[in-house]
Amino acid sequence: AGASYLDSDLRVTGSLAIPETGVTIDYTIDQSNKDPWAGVLGANWDINGRWSIQAEYNGFFGSRDSIIASVGWRF
């Protein structure tokens, strides 16, 4: 259990040409996360010496929400 902090600001600029019209649309998109903090709960289970499973849920508080999961195999 814990907390995750992400403070992200992103700006995307570009233009889009509409085919067969000669019209071009210029655009700018500013994106940032609403809440930098989010609660995290995760677990890892070593099934045996070769296999393990990991999972993490991020989003108990704040506006961010994500799930991460993986299966590991050691050789």
Tab-separated table of C-alpha atoms in Angstrom:
chain	number	residue	atom	x	y	z
A	1	ALA	CA	0.000	0.000	0.000
A	2	GLY	CA	1.194	3.499	-0.695
A	3	ALA	CA	0.762	6.607	-2.796
A	4	SER	CA	1.819	7.643	-6.279
A	5	TYR	CA	2.688	11.195	-7.389
A	6	LEU	CA	2.560	12.271	-11.047
A	7	ASP	CA	2.721	15.937	-12.054
A	8	SER	CA	2.496	15.987	-15.843
A	9	ASP	CA	1.989	18.821	-18.340
A	10	LEU	CA	1.816	18.093	-22.054
A	11	ARG	CA	1.362	20.379	-25.077
A	12	VAL	CA	0.665	18.972	-28.542
A	13	THR	CA	0.580	21.255	-31.578
A	14	GLY	CA	-0.029	20.416	-35.189
A	15	SER	CA	-2.137	20.923	-38.243
A	16	LEU	CA	-4.635	18.813	-40.130
A	17	ALA	CA	-5.209	19.186	-43.865
A	18	ILE	CA	-8.723	18.320	-45.022
A	19	PRO	CA	-8.419	16.452	-48.341
A	20	GLU	CA	-9.758	18.035	-51.538
A	21	THR	CA	-10.693	21.314	-49.801
A	22	GLY	CA	-7.433	23.226	-49.428
A	23	VAL	CA	-8.401	23.883	-45.790
A	24	THR	CA	-5.863	23.349	-43.002
A	25	ILE	CA	-6.809	23.365	-39.325
A	26	ASP	CA	-4.096	24.339	-36.823
A	27	TYR	CA	-4.533	23.045	-33.283
A	28	THR	CA	-2.928	23.119	-29.841
A	29	ILE	CA	-3.851	20.723	-27.032
A	30	ASP	CA	-2.774	21.402	-23.435
A	31	GLN	CA	-3.146	18.413	-21.118
A	32	SER	CA	-2.339	17.981	-17.422
A	33	ASN	CA	-3.470	15.599	-14.738
A	34	LYS	CA	-6.256	16.822	-12.459
A	35	ASP	CA	-4.854	15.302	-9.242
A	36	PRO	CA	-1.139	14.530	-8.884
A	37	TRP	CA	-1.670	12.074	-5.998
A	38	ALA	CA	-3.317	8.630	-6.122
A	39	GLY	CA	-3.531	5.728	-3.671
A	40	VAL	CA	-1.801	2.465	-4.644
A	41	LEU	CA	-2.332	-1.129	-3.519
A	42	GLY	CA	-0.254	-3.957	-4.926
A	43	ALA	CA	0.826	-7.538	-4.361
A	44	ASN	CA	3.451	-9.970	-5.598
A	45	TRP	CA	3.215	-13.760	-5.288
A	46	ASP	CA	6.179	-16.027	-5.991
A	47	ILE	CA	4.332	-19.215	-6.902
A	48	ASN	CA	7.548	-21.255	-6.996
A	49	GLY	CA	11.185	-20.715	-7.949
A	50	ARG	CA	10.295	-19.976	-11.587
A	51	TRP	CA	6.837	-18.332	-11.702
A	52	SER	CA	5.527	-15.165	-10.082
A	53	ILE	CA	2.434	-12.958	-10.423
A	54	GLN	CA	2.307	-9.221	-9.720
A	55	ALA	CA	-0.680	-6.834	-9.660
A	56	GLU	CA	-1.121	-3.169	-8.731
A	57	TYR	CA	-4.215	-0.966	-8.542
A	58	ASN	CA	-3.719	2.802	-8.600
A	59	GLY	CA	-6.764	4.963	-7.865
A	60	PHE	CA	-8.075	4.673	-4.317
A	61	PHE	CA	-8.148	8.471	-4.108
A	62	GLY	CA	-7.613	11.194	-6.688
A	63	SER	CA	-8.826	11.153	-10.279
A	64	ARG	CA	-6.216	8.779	-11.777
A	65	ASP	CA	-7.165	5.122	-12.182
A	66	SER	CA	-4.994	2.284	-13.488
A	67	ILE	CA	-4.363	-1.437	-13.163
A	68	ILE	CA	-1.005	-3.087	-13.846
A	69	ALA	CA	-0.501	-6.842	-13.839
A	70	SER	CA	2.266	-9.176	-14.937
A	71	VAL	CA	3.342	-12.795	-14.929
A	72	GLY	CA	7.029	-13.554	-14.571
A	73	TRP	CA	9.029	-16.651	-15.522
A	74	ARG	CA	12.658	-17.134	-14.539
A	75	PHE	CA	14.882	-19.362	-16.637
